[in-house]
Amino acid sequence: MLLRSLLGVLPFAGVALSQAAMQYTDPDNGITFWGITDSAHSVTYGYVFPPLATSGANPTEYIGEIVAPLASQWVGFSLSGSMIKSLLIAAWPNNGKIVFTTRYATTNVLPDVYNGPIITTLPSSMVNSTHWKWVFRCQNCTSWEGGSMDPGAAAATPAWCQSTIAVDNPADPATSMVQHTDFGFYFFAFASAHVSASVYNNWAAGGTGGGSTTTTTTTTTTTTSTAPTATASPYDYIVVGSGPGGIITADRLSQAGKSVLLLERGGPSTGETGGTYQPNWAKGTNLTKFDVPGLFESMFTDANDFWWCKDITVFAGCLVGGGTSVNGALYWLPSDSDFSTSNGWPQAWTNHAQYTAALKARLPSTDHPSTDGKRYLEETSVVVSKLLNNQGYRNITINDTPDSKDHVYGYSAYDFIAGKRGGPVATYLQTAKARKNFKLQIYTNVLNVVRNGSQITGVKTNDTTVVGGFYPLNPNGRVILSAGSYGSARILFRSGIGPTDMINLVKSDPVAGPNLPPSSQWINLPVGYNVSDNPSINLVFTHPSINSYDNWANVFTNPPAADAAQYLASQSGIMAQASPRLNFWRAYGGSDGVTRWLQGTARPGAASVTTSYPYNATQMFTITAYLSTGIKSRGRLGINAGLNAVPLVNPWLVDPVDKSTLITGLQDIVSGMSAVPGMVMITPDNTTNIVDYVNNYDPSTMNSNHWVGSNIIGTAGKAVVDVNTKVFGTNNLFVVDASIIPALPYGNPHGMLMSVAEQAAAKILALSGGP
């Protein structure tokens, strides 16, 4: 069971939280709870506390309830909003009874059984032919090893999770279980959810009926939860996903005077978005983990990794900024070739220059991000440049000549700004938020678009504060999916758009299935096909001059004191840059007549080492070699029975010439080592040649996480979206994210993607029939 961590107290300026706890009365027992009903799954979560202490410690218990349809095989929650180092409670029905478990985890693994809470199931619990209800008293439940929750908090954000997949052994509270199939957060003012001692004690003893509460509100006695009565306001445009595609598109649409709702399923990231997750050494500042470039490597080692989408089996960022808030921020301005017809783009997209220029004006790149203008930890650049100079490479400022990508190298370029993470969050989002016609709403998971045949009327979400979780469009309004290659594809599947095998998986799901349109309205498109990602291989070396920076092991918890102090003082020094230090490119003519490009990225440290050599870990550095433009290998992504997004067919080195080209590129890299005295390759070492190394390389570790093509742009019958990014077979549904890119660009695609968003927004605004 994986519950996601809270980043900060909400709401904050320009952002709304989609769900808020409300008071209701359970008619079966008369208990007044405060809670929500998750509209996506019709699960109610409710809690009530004894009175707050007038002095001394606050109460350590509460009464809770879960009411769920039988389709919810198990349900769980964390009142602290976190999985890591938090008390986790889950329950499920079994043979007419409720089985429950208390769990605790220090990392994102199956939580261990946790002893300490005393839980008593109360008499109004039941299981019938359609639902199950668990009413319980939870004592010693407000604190636990390493943490606690505050029953007097005026602003808290608990988490819930739900699964349509049963636990392994329903009779055993210690059973194993697979990861939840959905999750969410909501706003809860715990301070309001208290009743008098006499009322609470009556309920805690199994009694029923009402009584005087410590707050005066109107309650209902006709349903088990307060149904949302608000109808969401309509918008001209609903944009789904606040990654680079969504933010830039939403900004340009709102700039044009359109009313725009940007929905993000995760929470804040950088300090200016309301994020608060920061290292202890940055306490007292507005700098979060996502602001500090030097913390990039810790994104993959932090046990509290709430920023990754837990229902996508590859790395995908679920937070404001999407991947641009958690990646290494390598930023390559696109070349003409990247948008060429030979690279799969329609002719109308080849004139990208004006859109790339607009991007560059808003977001310039830098290859010296430290605010003092100096470069730090550059030993790796020096060593690798010597290796490449001996092979005919030339040194350039890469973004000064984006079309030069053969036998060139240069300092790594980023979209950092003033020594901090920049990207669309620091630029386009800020101008959008300043407009009254724009709204960003976080923790709002879009489940599917709602459509009547080809016409989209709005989106269905997990928001329990509006009727049906439904957000409508204005007349002639439009929905734009920007949820990423996996996220947008899954929303299409859940909306009856895509291959029949994927839609049938949705149809079989007891919760998502009823939201599908009739099968006569399904639209068969190649959603999930044509997927490409850079196959990448790591080579690990040592050299006496290298400083591996302790392999970035303690940058979040305990970096060198002088480096942390320098960064806090002026956003300068080592911590002002992510780990890459140098990049290079080379073109290779394949035996099939197709030219493929190899990109190299050099950085201090190493992710893993396999060697028979003794070596000095303080001298390690890595060259990662990627194949990019020209590769032929393609894969497929989709969903599984739990509706998690997964790769179905891996896209790496499927084509034999792709593989032989990468091998040749790796052999070329190491061929000049003799010209760099002291340089030793330790992975692979002299016991393994390059061919065997590639043949035995774990395919799952070839993932560069540069997924493109799952909603490919092109012509009817071959593609998912047309030249204006509109989904074929629909009137007003669009996709603007990496999934429409038909083939990999020369380098890391996020710079190209932002240019794509600039051009897509212009095309959508120019398209007739819109709001």
Coordinates of N, CA and C in Angstrom, one line a residue, residues 533-540 603 606-610 622-626 650 652-653 659 662-663 666 681-685 688-704:
D533 N 11.9 5.4 -26.8 CA 12.7 6.0 -25.7 C 14.2 5.7 -26.0
N534 N 15.0 6.6 -25.6 CA 16.5 6.4 -25.8 C 17.0 5.2 -25.1
P535 N 17.5 4.2 -25.8 CA 18.2 3.1 -25.1 C 19.6 3.7 -24.6
S536 N 19.9 3.5 -23.4 CA 21.1 4.1 -22.8 C 21.9 3.0 -22.1
I537 N 23.2 3.2 -22.1 CA 24.2 2.3 -21.5 C 25.2 3.1 -20.7
N538 N 25.5 2.7 -19.5 CA 26.4 3.4 -18.7 C 27.8 2.7 -18.8
L539 N 28.8 3.6 -18.9 CA 30.2 3.2 -18.8 C 30.8 3.9 -17.6
V540 N 31.4 3.2 -16.7 CA 32.0 3.8 -15.5 C 33.5 3.7 -15.5
R603 N 29.1 12.6 -16.1 CA 28.8 13.2 -14.8 C 29.7 12.5 -13.7
A606 N 28.7 7.4 -10.0 CA 28.2 6.3 -10.7 C 27.0 5.7 -10.0
A607 N 26.0 5.3 -10.8 CA 24.8 4.7 -10.2 C 25.0 3.3 -9.8
S608 N 25.9 2.5 -10.5 CA 26.2 1.1 -10.1 C 27.5 0.8 -10.7
V609 N 28.2 -0.1 -10.1 CA 29.6 -0.5 -10.5 C 29.6 -2.1 -10.5
T610 N 30.1 -2.7 -11.6 CA 30.4 -4.1 -11.6 C 31.8 -4.3 -12.1
T622 N 30.9 8.7 -14.8 CA 30.1 7.9 -15.7 C 29.9 8.6 -17.0
I623 N 30.0 7.9 -18.1 CA 29.5 8.4 -19.4 C 28.3 7.5 -19.8
T624 N 27.2 8.1 -19.9 CA 26.0 7.5 -20.4 C 25.8 7.7 -21.9
A625 N 25.7 6.7 -22.7 CA 25.6 6.8 -24.1 C 24.2 6.5 -24.5
Y626 N 23.5 7.4 -25.2 CA 22.1 7.2 -25.7 C 22.1 7.2 -27.2
N650 N 8.8 -3.4 -24.7 CA 9.9 -2.5 -24.5 C 10.4 -2.0 -25.8
W652 N 13.5 -0.8 -26.5 CA 14.9 -0.6 -26.6 C 15.6 -1.7 -27.4
L653 N 16.4 -1.3 -28.4 CA 17.2 -2.2 -29.2 C 16.4 -3.3 -29.8
K659 N 21.0 -1.7 -32.3 CA 21.9 -2.4 -31.3 C 23.3 -2.3 -31.8
L662 N 24.8 1.2 -31.4 CA 25.1 1.6 -30.1 C 26.4 0.9 -29.7
I663 N 26.6 -0.3 -30.0 CA 27.8 -1.0 -29.7 C 29.0 -0.3 -30.4
L666 N 29.8 2.9 -28.4 CA 30.5 2.6 -27.1 C 31.9 2.2 -27.4
M681 N 38.6 2.1 -17.2 CA 37.2 1.7 -17.3 C 37.0 0.5 -16.3
I682 N 36.1 0.7 -15.4 CA 35.8 -0.3 -14.4 C 34.5 -1.0 -14.6
T683 N 33.6 -0.5 -15.4 CA 32.3 -1.2 -15.8 C 32.0 -0.8 -17.2
P684 N 32.1 -1.8 -18.1 CA 32.7 -3.1 -17.9 C 34.2 -3.1 -17.7
D685 N 34.7 -4.1 -17.1 CA 36.2 -4.1 -16.9 C 36.8 -5.1 -18.0
T688 N 35.1 -8.3 -19.5 CA 33.9 -8.3 -20.3 C 34.1 -7.3 -21.5
N689 N 33.9 -7.8 -22.7 CA 34.0 -6.8 -23.8 C 32.7 -6.1 -24.0
I690 N 32.7 -5.1 -24.9 CA 31.6 -4.2 -25.1 C 30.4 -5.0 -25.6
V691 N 30.6 -5.9 -26.6 CA 29.5 -6.6 -27.2 C 28.8 -7.4 -26.1
D692 N 29.5 -8.2 -25.3 CA 28.9 -9.0 -24.3 C 28.2 -8.1 -23.2
Y693 N 28.8 -7.0 -23.0 CA 28.3 -6.0 -22.0 C 26.9 -5.6 -22.4
V694 N 26.8 -5.2 -23.7 CA 25.5 -4.7 -24.2 C 24.5 -5.9 -24.3
N695 N 24.9 -7.1 -24.7 CA 24.0 -8.2 -24.9 C 23.5 -8.6 -23.5
N696 N 24.2 -8.4 -22.4 CA 23.8 -8.9 -21.1 C 23.2 -7.7 -20.3
Y697 N 23.1 -6.6 -20.8 CA 22.7 -5.4 -20.1 C 21.2 -5.6 -19.8
D698 N 20.8 -5.3 -18.5 CA 19.4 -5.4 -18.1 C 18.6 -4.4 -18.9
P699 N 17.6 -4.9 -19.7 CA 16.8 -4.0 -20.5 C 16.1 -2.9 -19.6
S700 N 15.7 -3.3 -18.4 CA 14.9 -2.3 -17.6 C 15.8 -1.1 -17.2
T701 N 17.1 -1.3 -17.2 CA 17.9 -0.2 -16.9 C 18.4 0.6 -18.1
M702 N 17.9 0.2 -19.3 CA 18.1 1.1 -20.5 C 17.2 2.2 -20.6
N703 N 16.2 2.2 -19.7 CA 15.2 3.3 -19.7 C 15.7 4.7 -19.5
S704 N 15.7 5.6 -20.4 CA 16.1 6.9 -20.2 C 15.0 7.8 -19.8

